[in-house]
Short mmCIF file of C-alpha atoms and ligand atoms in Angstrom, two decimals:
data_model
loop_
_atom_site.label_atom_id
_atom_site.label_comp_id
_atom_site.label_asym_id
_atom_site.label_seq_id
_atom_site.Cartn_x
_atom_site.Cartn_y
_atom_site.Cartn_z
CA UNK X 86 -67.45 -86.69 -27.05
CA UNK X 87 -66.61 -84.40 -29.93
CA UNK X 88 -69.29 -82.58 -31.92
CA UNK X 89 -68.51 -82.50 -35.62
CA UNK X 90 -70.79 -79.71 -36.81
CA UNK X 91 -70.85 -77.68 -39.99
CA UNK X 92 -69.79 -74.06 -39.57
CA UNK X 93 -73.22 -72.70 -40.57
CA UNK X 94 -74.91 -74.56 -37.73
CA UNK X 95 -72.91 -72.86 -35.00
CA UNK X 96 -74.16 -70.05 -32.80
CA UNK X 97 -70.76 -68.35 -32.80
CA UNK X 98 -70.80 -68.04 -36.59
CA UNK X 99 -74.18 -66.28 -36.44
CA UNK X 100 -72.81 -63.89 -33.82
CA UNK X 101 -69.74 -63.25 -35.93
CA UNK X 102 -71.83 -62.33 -38.95
CA UNK X 103 -73.76 -59.79 -36.87
CA UNK X 104 -70.68 -58.20 -35.28
CA UNK X 105 -69.71 -54.70 -36.37
CA UNK X 106 -66.96 -54.74 -39.02
CA UNK X 107 -63.59 -53.11 -38.49
CA UNK X 108 -62.52 -50.50 -41.04
CA UNK X 109 -58.73 -50.46 -41.26
CA UNK X 110 -58.71 -47.02 -42.88
CA UNK X 111 -59.91 -45.77 -39.50
CA UNK X 112 -58.40 -48.31 -37.11
CA UNK X 113 -54.88 -48.26 -38.53
CA UNK X 114 -54.28 -44.51 -38.81
CA UNK X 115 -52.50 -42.30 -36.29
CA UNK X 116 -51.63 -43.38 -32.77
CA UNK X 117 -54.48 -45.91 -32.60
CA UNK X 118 -52.78 -47.75 -35.49
CA UNK X 119 -49.49 -47.77 -33.58
CA UNK X 120 -51.29 -49.09 -30.52
CA UNK X 121 -52.85 -51.90 -32.54
CA UNK X 122 -49.43 -52.96 -33.85
CA UNK X 123 -48.11 -53.10 -30.26
CA UNK X 124 -51.16 -54.91 -28.95
CA UNK X 125 -52.32 -57.36 -31.61
CA UNK X 126 -49.56 -59.91 -31.76
CA UNK X 127 -48.83 -63.40 -30.44
CA UNK X 128 -45.34 -64.75 -29.76
CA UNK X 129 -44.50 -67.94 -31.63
CA UNK X 130 -41.58 -70.29 -31.02
CA UNK X 131 -38.01 -69.76 -32.31
CA UNK X 132 -38.34 -66.00 -31.78
CA UNK X 133 -41.10 -65.61 -34.37
CA UNK X 134 -44.11 -63.40 -33.75
CA UNK X 135 -47.52 -63.32 -35.45
CA UNK X 136 -48.82 -59.75 -35.78
CA UNK X 137 -52.43 -59.31 -36.86
CA UNK X 138 -52.89 -55.57 -36.24
CA UNK X 139 -53.71 -54.98 -39.91
CA UNK X 140 -56.54 -57.56 -39.99
CA UNK X 141 -60.22 -56.58 -39.80
CA UNK X 142 -60.55 -57.57 -36.15
CA UNK X 143 -60.99 -55.86 -32.80
CA UNK X 144 -61.56 -57.12 -29.25
CA UNK X 145 -65.23 -57.77 -30.01
CA UNK X 146 -64.54 -59.88 -33.09
CA UNK X 147 -61.69 -61.69 -31.35
CA UNK X 148 -64.05 -62.61 -28.56
CA UNK X 149 -66.47 -64.09 -31.07
CA UNK X 150 -63.68 -65.97 -32.82
CA UNK X 151 -62.71 -67.42 -29.44
CA UNK X 152 -66.33 -68.53 -28.97
CA UNK X 153 -66.22 -70.19 -32.40
CA UNK X 154 -62.97 -71.99 -31.45
CA UNK X 155 -64.71 -73.34 -28.38
CA UNK X 156 -67.95 -74.26 -30.08
CA UNK X 157 -66.09 -76.09 -32.85
CA UNK X 158 -63.84 -77.67 -30.17
CA UNK X 159 -60.72 -76.89 -32.17
CA UNK X 160 -58.15 -77.77 -29.53
CA UNK X 161 -60.11 -80.88 -28.48
CA UNK X 162 -60.07 -82.03 -32.09
CA UNK X 163 -56.33 -81.39 -32.33
CA UNK X 164 -55.86 -83.43 -29.14
CA UNK X 165 -57.96 -86.20 -30.62
CA UNK X 166 -55.73 -86.17 -33.71
CA UNK X 167 -52.62 -86.33 -31.51
CA UNK X 168 -54.14 -89.24 -29.58
CA UNK X 169 -54.31 -91.21 -32.81
CA UNK X 170 -58.04 -91.06 -33.54
CA UNK X 171 -59.16 -91.64 -37.15
CA UNK X 172 -59.32 -87.99 -38.20
CA UNK X 173 -58.94 -88.70 -41.93
CA UNK X 174 -62.48 -90.02 -42.34
CA UNK X 175 -62.34 -90.24 -46.14
CA UNK X 176 -59.51 -92.77 -46.10
CA UNK X 177 -60.17 -94.03 -42.56
CA UNK X 178 -56.66 -93.21 -41.43
CA UNK X 179 -54.87 -91.71 -38.47
CA UNK X 180 -53.18 -88.35 -39.06
CA UNK X 181 -49.72 -88.57 -37.53
CA UNK X 182 -47.35 -86.05 -39.11
CA UNK X 183 -46.88 -84.18 -35.79
CA UNK X 184 -45.44 -87.42 -34.33
CA UNK X 185 -42.44 -87.20 -36.68
CA UNK X 186 -41.17 -84.28 -34.63
CA UNK X 187 -42.11 -85.32 -31.11
CA UNK X 188 -44.86 -86.74 -28.97
CA UNK X 189 -47.36 -84.40 -27.33
CA UNK X 190 -49.90 -86.94 -26.06
CA UNK X 191 -49.93 -90.69 -25.30
CA UNK X 192 -48.34 -93.44 -27.39
CA UNK X 193 -49.99 -94.00 -30.75
CA UNK X 194 -49.99 -97.65 -31.76
CA UNK X 195 -51.11 -98.37 -35.31
CA UNK X 196 -50.87 -101.72 -37.09
CA UNK X 197 -49.18 -103.01 -33.93
CA UNK X 198 -46.36 -100.46 -34.16
CA UNK X 199 -45.48 -97.58 -31.83
CA UNK X 200 -45.54 -94.83 -34.41
CA UNK X 201 -43.32 -92.29 -32.63
CA UNK X 202 -40.65 -94.99 -32.27
CA UNK X 203 -41.02 -95.92 -35.95
CA UNK X 204 -40.56 -92.34 -37.20
CA UNK X 205 -37.60 -91.79 -34.87
CA UNK X 206 -36.01 -95.03 -36.01
CA UNK X 207 -36.23 -93.88 -39.64
CA UNK X 208 -34.58 -90.56 -38.71
CA UNK X 209 -31.77 -92.46 -36.98
CA UNK X 210 -31.28 -94.71 -40.02
CA UNK X 211 -31.08 -91.67 -42.27
CA UNK X 212 -28.61 -89.95 -39.93
CA UNK X 213 -26.39 -93.05 -39.83
CA UNK X 214 -26.55 -93.34 -43.62
CA UNK X 215 -25.65 -89.64 -44.09
CA UNK X 216 -22.62 -90.00 -41.83
CA UNK X 217 -21.42 -92.98 -43.88
CA UNK X 218 -21.81 -90.95 -47.07
CA UNK X 219 -19.75 -88.07 -45.65
CA UNK X 220 -17.02 -90.40 -44.39
CA UNK X 221 -16.85 -92.24 -47.71
CA UNK X 222 -17.85 -95.56 -46.14
CA UNK X 223 -20.68 -95.45 -48.64
CA UNK X 224 -19.18 -94.33 -51.94
CA UNK X 225 -19.51 -94.79 -55.67
CA UNK X 226 -18.16 -97.82 -57.52
CA UNK X 227 -14.72 -96.26 -57.78
CA UNK X 228 -14.67 -95.66 -54.04
CA UNK X 229 -15.09 -91.88 -54.48
CA UNK X 230 -17.31 -89.79 -52.23
CA UNK X 231 -20.77 -88.69 -53.26
CA UNK X 232 -20.96 -84.92 -53.41
CA UNK X 233 -24.46 -84.19 -54.73
CA UNK X 234 -27.98 -85.39 -54.07
CA UNK X 235 -30.98 -85.31 -56.40
CA UNK X 236 -34.53 -85.92 -55.20
CA UNK X 237 -37.02 -87.43 -57.63
CA UNK X 238 -40.62 -86.89 -56.50
CA UNK X 239 -43.68 -84.75 -57.10
CA UNK X 240 -46.40 -82.99 -55.06
CA UNK X 241 -45.74 -83.53 -51.38
CA UNK X 242 -42.68 -85.59 -52.26
CA UNK X 243 -41.16 -82.51 -53.86
CA UNK X 244 -42.63 -79.15 -52.83
CA UNK X 245 -42.02 -79.15 -49.08
CA UNK X 246 -38.51 -80.66 -49.18
CA UNK X 247 -37.55 -78.38 -52.08
CA UNK X 248 -38.93 -75.25 -50.35
CA UNK X 249 -37.04 -76.15 -47.17
CA UNK X 250 -33.81 -76.90 -49.04
CA UNK X 251 -33.92 -73.58 -50.90
CA UNK X 252 -34.79 -71.82 -47.63
CA UNK X 253 -31.60 -73.06 -45.96
CA UNK X 254 -29.07 -73.46 -48.77
CA UNK X 255 -27.46 -70.04 -48.23
CA UNK X 256 -27.78 -70.27 -44.47
CA UNK X 257 -25.95 -73.62 -44.59
CA UNK X 258 -23.22 -72.20 -46.83
CA UNK X 259 -22.72 -69.29 -44.42
CA UNK X 260 -22.51 -71.76 -41.51
CA UNK X 261 -20.21 -74.21 -43.35
CA UNK X 262 -22.76 -76.97 -43.10
CA UNK X 263 -23.71 -77.42 -46.74
CA UNK X 264 -22.54 -81.02 -47.07
CA UNK X 265 -24.04 -81.89 -50.44
CA UNK X 266 -25.79 -79.67 -52.95
CA UNK X 267 -29.35 -80.83 -53.65
CA UNK X 268 -31.43 -80.62 -56.79
CA UNK X 269 -34.94 -81.78 -57.55
CA UNK X 270 -36.66 -83.48 -60.47
CA UNK X 271 -40.45 -83.44 -60.34
CA UNK X 272 -42.18 -82.78 -63.65
CA UNK X 273 -42.72 -85.58 -66.14
CA UNK X 274 -41.68 -83.04 -68.77
CA UNK X 275 -38.44 -84.68 -69.98
CA UNK X 276 -36.78 -81.26 -70.07
CA UNK X 277 -37.00 -81.04 -66.28
CA UNK X 278 -34.98 -84.24 -65.72
CA UNK X 279 -32.67 -83.41 -68.63
CA UNK X 280 -31.82 -79.97 -67.23
CA UNK X 281 -31.04 -81.37 -63.78
CA UNK X 282 -29.03 -84.31 -65.17
CA UNK X 283 -27.02 -81.98 -67.41
CA UNK X 284 -26.07 -79.89 -64.41
CA UNK X 285 -25.23 -82.90 -62.21
CA UNK X 286 -21.96 -84.76 -61.81
CA UNK X 287 -23.62 -88.17 -62.26
CA UNK X 288 -20.66 -90.24 -61.06
CA UNK X 289 -20.76 -88.48 -57.67
CA UNK X 290 -24.52 -88.08 -57.29
CA UNK X 291 -26.99 -89.91 -55.07
CA UNK X 292 -30.59 -90.03 -56.31
CA UNK X 293 -33.48 -90.34 -53.86
CA UNK X 294 -36.70 -91.68 -55.36
CA UNK X 295 -39.48 -90.38 -53.12
CA UNK X 296 -43.03 -91.61 -53.44
CA UNK X 297 -45.31 -92.50 -50.59
CA UNK X 298 -47.56 -94.60 -52.79
CA UNK X 299 -44.79 -95.88 -55.05
CA UNK X 300 -47.21 -95.64 -57.96
CA UNK X 301 -46.98 -92.02 -59.12
CA UNK X 302 -46.57 -91.92 -62.89
CA UNK X 303 -44.26 -88.90 -62.98
CA UNK X 304 -41.92 -90.22 -60.32
CA UNK X 305 -41.67 -93.75 -61.71
CA UNK X 306 -41.07 -92.34 -65.19
CA UNK X 307 -38.34 -90.01 -63.92
CA UNK X 308 -36.75 -92.81 -61.95
CA UNK X 309 -36.34 -94.85 -65.13
CA UNK X 310 -35.24 -91.73 -67.02
CA UNK X 311 -32.44 -91.22 -64.48
CA UNK X 312 -31.52 -94.91 -64.40
CA UNK X 313 -31.18 -94.87 -68.19
CA UNK X 314 -28.93 -91.80 -68.01
CA UNK X 315 -26.73 -93.47 -65.38
CA UNK X 316 -26.50 -96.68 -67.42
CA UNK X 317 -25.50 -94.70 -70.52
CA UNK X 318 -22.63 -93.24 -68.47
CA UNK X 319 -21.53 -96.77 -67.53
CA UNK X 320 -22.72 -96.34 -63.95
CA UNK X 321 -24.73 -98.92 -62.00
CA UNK X 322 -28.03 -97.27 -60.93
CA UNK X 323 -28.34 -99.58 -57.92
CA UNK X 324 -25.18 -98.00 -56.49
CA UNK X 325 -26.60 -94.48 -56.82
CA UNK X 326 -30.22 -94.72 -55.78
CA UNK X 327 -32.17 -94.61 -52.54
CA UNK X 328 -35.88 -94.88 -51.97
CA UNK X 329 -38.25 -93.18 -49.55
CA UNK X 330 -41.68 -94.76 -49.56
CA UNK X 331 -44.25 -96.50 -47.38
CA UNK X 332 -43.54 -100.08 -46.38
CA UNK X 333 -46.58 -101.34 -48.28
CA UNK X 334 -45.73 -99.65 -51.59
CA UNK X 335 -44.35 -101.39 -54.71
CA UNK X 336 -41.11 -99.41 -54.34
CA UNK X 337 -40.49 -101.02 -50.96
CA UNK X 338 -40.28 -104.43 -52.62
CA UNK X 339 -37.72 -103.26 -55.16
CA UNK X 340 -34.16 -104.46 -54.73
CA UNK X 341 -32.44 -101.84 -56.85
CA UNK X 342 -31.55 -99.36 -54.10
CA UNK X 343 -28.58 -98.64 -51.88
CA UNK X 344 -31.00 -98.07 -49.01
CA UNK X 345 -34.68 -97.47 -48.34
CA UNK X 346 -36.28 -95.26 -45.70
CA UNK X 347 -39.92 -95.37 -44.75
CA UNK X 348 -42.95 -93.29 -43.92
CA UNK X 349 -46.55 -94.50 -43.94
CA UNK X 350 -50.14 -93.84 -44.94
CA UNK X 351 -50.80 -91.81 -41.82
CA UNK X 352 -48.80 -88.87 -43.15
CA UNK X 353 -50.32 -86.99 -46.09
CA UNK X 354 -47.88 -86.04 -48.86
CA UNK X 355 -48.26 -82.32 -48.18
CA UNK X 356 -47.58 -82.92 -44.47
CA UNK X 357 -44.58 -85.17 -45.09
CA UNK X 358 -41.61 -82.76 -45.06
CA UNK X 359 -40.85 -83.73 -41.47
CA UNK X 360 -40.92 -87.46 -42.27
CA UNK X 361 -38.29 -89.38 -44.23
CA UNK X 362 -39.65 -87.60 -47.34
CA UNK X 363 -37.90 -84.40 -46.30
CA UNK X 364 -35.56 -86.08 -43.82
CA UNK X 365 -33.44 -87.97 -46.34
CA UNK X 366 -32.58 -85.11 -48.68
CA UNK X 367 -32.29 -82.44 -45.97
CA UNK X 368 -30.16 -84.63 -43.68
CA UNK X 369 -27.81 -85.47 -46.56
CA UNK X 370 -27.63 -81.87 -47.75
CA UNK X 371 -27.20 -80.09 -44.41
CA UNK X 372 -26.38 -82.82 -41.89
CA UNK X 373 -28.81 -84.67 -39.62
CA UNK X 374 -28.28 -82.10 -36.84
CA UNK X 375 -29.71 -79.35 -39.00
CA UNK X 376 -32.73 -81.49 -39.91
CA UNK X 377 -33.21 -82.18 -36.19
CA UNK X 378 -33.31 -78.40 -35.56
CA UNK X 379 -36.07 -78.00 -38.15
CA UNK X 380 -38.01 -80.71 -36.33
CA UNK X 381 -37.39 -78.97 -32.99
CA UNK X 382 -38.86 -75.74 -34.35
CA UNK X 383 -41.86 -77.65 -35.64
CA UNK X 384 -42.40 -79.48 -32.36
CA UNK X 385 -42.28 -76.26 -30.33
CA UNK X 386 -44.89 -74.72 -32.61
CA UNK X 387 -47.03 -77.89 -32.52
CA UNK X 388 -47.01 -77.47 -28.73
CA UNK X 389 -48.11 -73.82 -28.90
CA UNK X 390 -51.04 -74.87 -31.07
CA UNK X 391 -52.44 -76.77 -28.06
CA UNK X 392 -53.05 -73.55 -26.11
CA UNK X 393 -56.76 -73.10 -25.45
CA UNK X 394 -56.46 -69.33 -25.21
CA UNK X 395 -56.99 -68.07 -28.75
CA UNK X 396 -54.81 -65.03 -28.11
CA UNK X 397 -51.90 -67.29 -27.16
CA UNK X 398 -52.33 -69.73 -30.03
CA UNK X 399 -51.00 -68.17 -33.25
CA UNK X 400 -52.05 -71.10 -35.45
CA UNK X 401 -55.65 -71.15 -34.24
CA UNK X 402 -55.90 -67.36 -34.41
CA UNK X 403 -54.50 -67.18 -37.95
CA UNK X 404 -56.90 -69.97 -38.94
CA UNK X 405 -59.96 -68.26 -37.50
CA UNK X 406 -59.12 -64.84 -38.93
CA UNK X 407 -58.86 -66.66 -42.27
CA UNK X 408 -62.30 -68.21 -41.74
CA UNK X 409 -63.70 -64.78 -40.85
CA UNK X 410 -62.26 -63.36 -44.08
CA UNK X 411 -63.52 -66.27 -46.15
CA UNK X 412 -66.98 -66.81 -44.66
CA UNK X 413 -68.01 -63.42 -43.27
CA UNK X 414 -66.13 -60.88 -45.40
CA UNK X 415 -66.38 -63.11 -48.49
CA UNK X 416 -62.74 -62.93 -49.63
CA UNK X 417 -61.73 -65.77 -51.95
CA UNK X 418 -57.96 -65.61 -52.05
CA UNK X 419 -55.00 -65.34 -49.72
CA UNK X 420 -51.58 -64.12 -50.87
CA UNK X 421 -48.46 -65.44 -49.15
CA UNK X 422 -45.73 -62.83 -49.42
CA UNK X 423 -42.41 -63.65 -47.76
CA UNK X 424 -39.91 -60.79 -47.75
CA UNK X 425 -37.11 -63.33 -47.96
CA UNK X 426 -35.66 -64.67 -51.18
CA UNK X 427 -34.84 -67.90 -49.35
CA UNK X 428 -38.58 -68.53 -49.06
CA UNK X 429 -39.06 -68.32 -52.83
CA UNK X 430 -40.70 -71.79 -53.06
CA UNK X 431 -42.58 -71.52 -49.77
CA UNK X 432 -45.74 -70.12 -51.44
CA UNK X 433 -45.71 -73.07 -53.87
CA UNK X 434 -45.54 -75.49 -50.94
CA UNK X 435 -48.32 -73.65 -49.12
CA UNK X 436 -50.44 -73.85 -52.25
CA UNK X 437 -50.43 -77.63 -52.04
CA UNK X 438 -50.68 -77.69 -48.25
CA UNK X 439 -53.64 -75.34 -48.13
CA UNK X 440 -55.47 -76.02 -51.40
CA UNK X 441 -55.34 -79.85 -51.28
CA UNK X 442 -56.44 -79.68 -47.66
CA UNK X 443 -59.12 -77.00 -47.88
CA UNK X 444 -60.38 -77.54 -51.44
CA UNK X 445 -63.46 -79.53 -50.39
CA UNK X 446 -67.21 -79.18 -51.01
CA UNK X 447 -68.42 -81.87 -48.64
CA UNK X 448 -67.95 -82.20 -44.91
CA UNK X 449 -66.06 -85.01 -43.22
CA UNK X 450 -69.12 -87.27 -43.51
CA UNK X 451 -69.57 -86.61 -47.24
CA UNK X 452 -72.54 -84.29 -46.75
CA UNK X 453 -72.64 -80.86 -48.45
CA UNK X 454 -70.74 -78.01 -46.84
CA UNK X 455 -72.88 -75.07 -47.94
CA UNK X 456 -70.34 -72.31 -47.41
CA UNK X 457 -66.97 -71.36 -48.85
CA UNK X 458 -64.05 -73.52 -47.69
CA UNK X 459 -60.34 -73.25 -48.55
CA UNK X 460 -59.16 -70.06 -50.26
CA UNK X 461 -57.07 -69.78 -53.41
CA UNK X 462 -53.43 -69.40 -52.37
CA UNK X 463 -50.73 -67.70 -54.38
CA UNK X 464 -47.60 -65.74 -53.68
CA UNK X 465 -44.10 -64.61 -54.50
CA UNK X 466 -41.32 -63.15 -52.42
CA UNK X 467 -41.22 -59.41 -51.83
CA UNK X 468 -40.06 -57.07 -53.07
CA UNK X 469 -40.34 -58.85 -56.45
CA UNK X 470 -44.12 -59.14 -56.21
CA UNK X 471 -44.41 -55.39 -55.65
CA UNK X 472 -43.24 -54.83 -59.21
CA UNK X 473 -45.63 -57.40 -60.58
CA UNK X 474 -49.09 -58.17 -59.18
CA UNK X 475 -49.33 -55.74 -56.23
CA UNK X 476 -51.15 -53.27 -58.50
CA UNK X 477 -54.20 -55.52 -58.32
CA UNK X 478 -53.72 -56.01 -54.57
CA UNK X 479 -53.74 -52.22 -54.05
CA UNK X 480 -56.34 -51.04 -56.54
CA UNK X 481 -58.03 -54.11 -58.06
CA UNK X 482 -61.69 -55.01 -57.55
CA UNK X 483 -60.88 -58.03 -55.37
CA UNK X 484 -59.74 -57.66 -51.81
CA UNK X 485 -57.01 -60.24 -51.23
CA UNK X 486 -55.94 -60.80 -47.63
CA UNK X 487 -52.18 -61.06 -47.32
CA UNK X 488 -49.81 -63.06 -45.16
CA UNK X 489 -46.40 -61.36 -44.96
CA UNK X 490 -43.25 -62.88 -43.50
CA UNK X 491 -40.17 -60.76 -42.69
CA UNK X 492 -36.84 -61.15 -40.90
CA UNK X 493 -34.70 -58.46 -39.27
CA UNK X 494 -31.42 -60.02 -40.48
CA UNK X 495 -30.45 -61.73 -43.70
CA UNK X 496 -28.93 -65.22 -43.78
CA UNK X 497 -25.55 -64.73 -45.40
CA UNK X 498 -24.35 -61.71 -43.45
CA UNK X 499 -23.32 -60.17 -46.76
CA UNK X 500 -24.85 -56.70 -47.06
CA UNK X 501 -23.75 -53.15 -47.88
CA UNK X 502 -24.84 -49.66 -46.95
CA UNK X 503 -25.91 -48.13 -50.24
CA UNK X 504 -27.32 -44.60 -50.31
CA UNK X 505 -27.70 -44.52 -46.54
CA UNK X 506 -29.28 -47.92 -45.88
CA UNK X 507 -28.47 -51.60 -46.22
CA UNK X 508 -30.29 -53.86 -48.67
CA UNK X 509 -31.84 -55.69 -45.72
CA UNK X 510 -33.14 -52.37 -44.36
CA UNK X 511 -34.60 -51.56 -47.76
CA UNK X 512 -36.32 -54.96 -47.83
CA UNK X 513 -37.79 -54.47 -44.34
CA UNK X 514 -38.79 -50.84 -45.03
CA UNK X 515 -40.78 -52.06 -48.00
CA UNK X 516 -42.79 -54.65 -46.11
CA UNK X 517 -43.65 -52.14 -43.35
CA UNK X 518 -44.69 -49.61 -45.99
CA UNK X 519 -46.83 -52.11 -47.86
CA UNK X 520 -48.80 -53.18 -44.77
CA UNK X 521 -49.70 -49.57 -43.96
CA UNK X 522 -50.42 -48.66 -47.60
CA UNK X 523 -52.78 -51.64 -47.92
CA UNK X 524 -54.54 -50.96 -44.62
CA UNK X 525 -54.82 -47.17 -44.65
CA UNK X 526 -54.97 -46.39 -48.36
CA UNK X 527 -54.74 -42.78 -49.53
CA UNK X 528 -57.26 -40.37 -50.89
CA UNK X 529 -56.57 -38.33 -54.00
CA UNK X 530 -58.68 -36.04 -56.12
CA UNK X 531 -57.55 -38.07 -59.12
CA UNK X 532 -59.47 -41.41 -58.87
CA UNK X 533 -56.69 -43.13 -60.74
CA UNK X 534 -54.33 -42.33 -57.89
CA UNK X 535 -56.79 -43.22 -55.14
CA UNK X 536 -56.10 -46.16 -52.77
CA UNK X 537 -59.26 -47.36 -51.06
CA UNK X 538 -57.31 -49.15 -48.28
CA UNK X 539 -58.93 -51.58 -45.83
CA UNK X 540 -56.94 -54.40 -47.42
CA UNK X 541 -56.02 -56.72 -44.58
CA UNK X 542 -52.69 -58.36 -43.88
CA UNK X 543 -50.78 -60.08 -41.10
CA UNK X 544 -47.05 -60.49 -40.71
CA UNK X 545 -44.88 -63.12 -39.10
CA UNK X 546 -41.59 -61.53 -38.05
CA UNK X 547 -38.37 -63.06 -36.77
CA UNK X 548 -34.69 -62.33 -36.28
CA UNK X 549 -33.46 -64.61 -39.02
CA UNK X 550 -34.57 -67.55 -41.12
CA UNK X 551 -32.75 -70.46 -39.43
CA UNK X 552 -33.54 -74.19 -39.36
CA UNK X 553 -35.49 -73.69 -36.15
CA UNK X 554 -37.51 -70.66 -37.23
CA UNK X 555 -38.16 -72.30 -40.58
CA UNK X 556 -39.55 -75.34 -38.77
CA UNK X 557 -41.77 -73.12 -36.62
CA UNK X 558 -43.03 -71.32 -39.72
CA UNK X 559 -43.87 -74.56 -41.50
CA UNK X 560 -45.67 -76.02 -38.50
CA UNK X 561 -47.60 -72.75 -38.13
CA UNK X 562 -49.12 -73.17 -41.56
CA UNK X 563 -49.73 -76.92 -41.20
CA UNK X 564 -51.62 -76.34 -37.98
CA UNK X 565 -53.44 -73.30 -39.33
CA UNK X 566 -54.77 -75.40 -42.20
CA UNK X 567 -55.77 -78.17 -39.77
CA UNK X 568 -57.72 -75.74 -37.55
CA UNK X 569 -59.50 -74.27 -40.56
CA UNK X 570 -60.53 -77.76 -41.64
CA UNK X 571 -61.94 -78.44 -38.16
CA UNK X 572 -63.83 -75.13 -38.27
CA UNK X 573 -65.34 -75.94 -41.67
CA UNK X 574 -65.93 -79.55 -40.58
CA UNK X 575 -64.16 -80.87 -43.68
CA UNK X 576 -61.54 -83.60 -43.98
CA UNK X 577 -58.25 -81.77 -44.59
CA UNK X 578 -56.31 -84.98 -45.04
CA UNK X 579 -57.47 -86.59 -48.28
CA UNK X 580 -57.29 -85.33 -51.89
CA UNK X 581 -59.73 -87.27 -54.05
CA UNK X 582 -59.90 -84.28 -56.42
CA UNK X 583 -56.59 -85.25 -58.01
CA UNK X 584 -57.78 -88.70 -59.17
CA UNK X 585 -60.06 -88.04 -62.15
CA UNK X 586 -57.39 -86.37 -64.27
CA UNK X 587 -55.00 -89.26 -63.59
CA UNK X 588 -57.59 -91.80 -64.77
CA UNK X 589 -58.25 -89.89 -67.99
CA UNK X 590 -54.51 -89.44 -68.70
CA UNK X 591 -54.11 -93.23 -68.46
CA UNK X 592 -56.89 -93.64 -71.03
CA UNK X 593 -55.12 -91.23 -73.38
CA UNK X 594 -51.86 -93.16 -73.08
CA UNK X 595 -53.71 -96.45 -73.68
CA UNK X 596 -55.46 -94.86 -76.73
CA UNK X 597 -58.87 -95.59 -75.20
CA UNK X 598 -60.43 -92.24 -75.99
CA UNK X 599 -63.45 -90.81 -77.73
CA UNK X 600 -65.18 -87.44 -78.05
CA UNK X 601 -63.38 -84.43 -76.64
CA UNK X 602 -60.62 -86.54 -75.08
CA UNK X 603 -59.81 -88.06 -78.48
CA UNK X 604 -59.69 -84.63 -80.12
CA UNK X 605 -57.45 -83.12 -77.45
CA UNK X 606 -55.18 -86.17 -77.74
CA UNK X 607 -54.87 -85.53 -81.49
CA UNK X 608 -54.20 -81.86 -80.89
CA UNK X 609 -51.29 -82.78 -78.64
CA UNK X 610 -50.04 -85.64 -80.79
CA UNK X 611 -50.39 -88.36 -78.17
O1 LIG V 788 -45.63 -89.41 -52.82
P1 LIG V 788 -46.53 -89.89 -53.90
O2 LIG V 788 -47.34 -91.08 -53.50
O3 LIG V 788 -45.75 -90.14 -55.16
O4 LIG V 788 -47.58 -88.76 -54.19
C1 LIG V 788 -47.24 -87.53 -54.73
C2 LIG V 788 -48.43 -86.58 -54.80
O5 LIG V 788 -49.35 -87.06 -55.74
C3 LIG V 788 -50.74 -87.04 -55.55
O6 LIG V 788 -51.35 -86.78 -56.78
C4 LIG V 788 -51.32 -86.15 -54.49
O7 LIG V 788 -52.17 -85.16 -54.99
C5 LIG V 788 -50.29 -85.47 -53.62
O8 LIG V 788 -50.89 -85.21 -52.39
C6 LIG V 788 -49.06 -86.31 -53.45
O9 LIG V 788 -48.16 -85.62 -52.62
#
């Protein structure tokens, strides 16, 4: 039997609050700092490694975090999720996204269907479809091959797939496996769709309408927007459009598609990149084999997350250090800072993943959770961020824990030695320097030039951002967020907080407003 207890009722949390704090300005200097970097790391899959030397932890705090993991039964709860228990209490649903990349426990049967078999079948359908597109068996009305793909979707039906596509576009080019260029339309701002359509060769483009619910205003509007543009060009939309949705959604009943691929209600939008939501666009763009490698990386990392030893479970450790920062040290924000231009949209994806999952004020039974839960997430790739908001990270009044990501090699192989070092070396030198500058700080008689230090960060390192390491990275964060939710005893798998605004927007469009809503509507001419 699992205990679902609030964090502030646990003994381990009390112990953690009492434990002596670690001051990085002492711990990270000199040889003891070097020793921490060598000691405080956990291997991940796909050659990645999670290093937490520059976090405010030591053996004593790690021991207490391990006790918290046990008391909150984090791995047992993960196993229960994998076994198909109803973990999403708010919506009374299973949580099955890990099953899209492999099966770690017994068969999960839901609505009379073996869910692993269902997800695999969808992947196979997508792979078969992609091969027909490449061969020209599926072509446009003139019998010409499709060369581009455009995804229409928003939130989880956009951010993850888009972040993954951008992450691998240059890698795929360098490996001659960029089969079709992909673009994305998400915003209901007509200028978003217009910009993408203007840059797209419509006659040779496939459009994938992606909506789990099949009811999202932005996506349905953009679908019609695109259909109108195709019709104006004399093209038949039904010969250019695919759908990815759940079998019960209104989109599933629509005839106007070349093909439809399915996911279901047991996969939250922000966890859906490994389902058909990401599978269709990524398989078409890079080939199904590349998508399968992403899934492999995810599955390997999902497996690591089952390890009961905290120091061998990078997801659980990252999660609990985050809880320590949020609930003991009182830090409100986490910055995600990949030193990789390819990961430029990864922070945006993690914002949805983390903030829709952790942004809760009640526990999984709807009772108050009287302690801070999910942090504010933001981020940009380095080194760009260094020339923008790092000033506040170094000297501002808020301490913002940081999550760096860095790779030893770049993706394209194109690099030059300039002034004694390559660009990749300059990139890597900067991330190393930042970690130490944040942790150790620097004294100066001029207060304006003083760095107080003790600003914690971790780094995930790897050889190169490949489909497999990208998959491992994504699964790391998905599972980190899940473990944090278990620790806080919240439901990480619903998002009721997005509903109210949608309801009011409908009222505005139906002209059923009064008071402030009426005045704002006037102000915006709607
Ligand atoms: O895939 P859809 O059903 O169109 O949903 C798209 C998005 O919209 C909602 O507002 C939710 O906040 C997101 O979690 C979801 O990913």
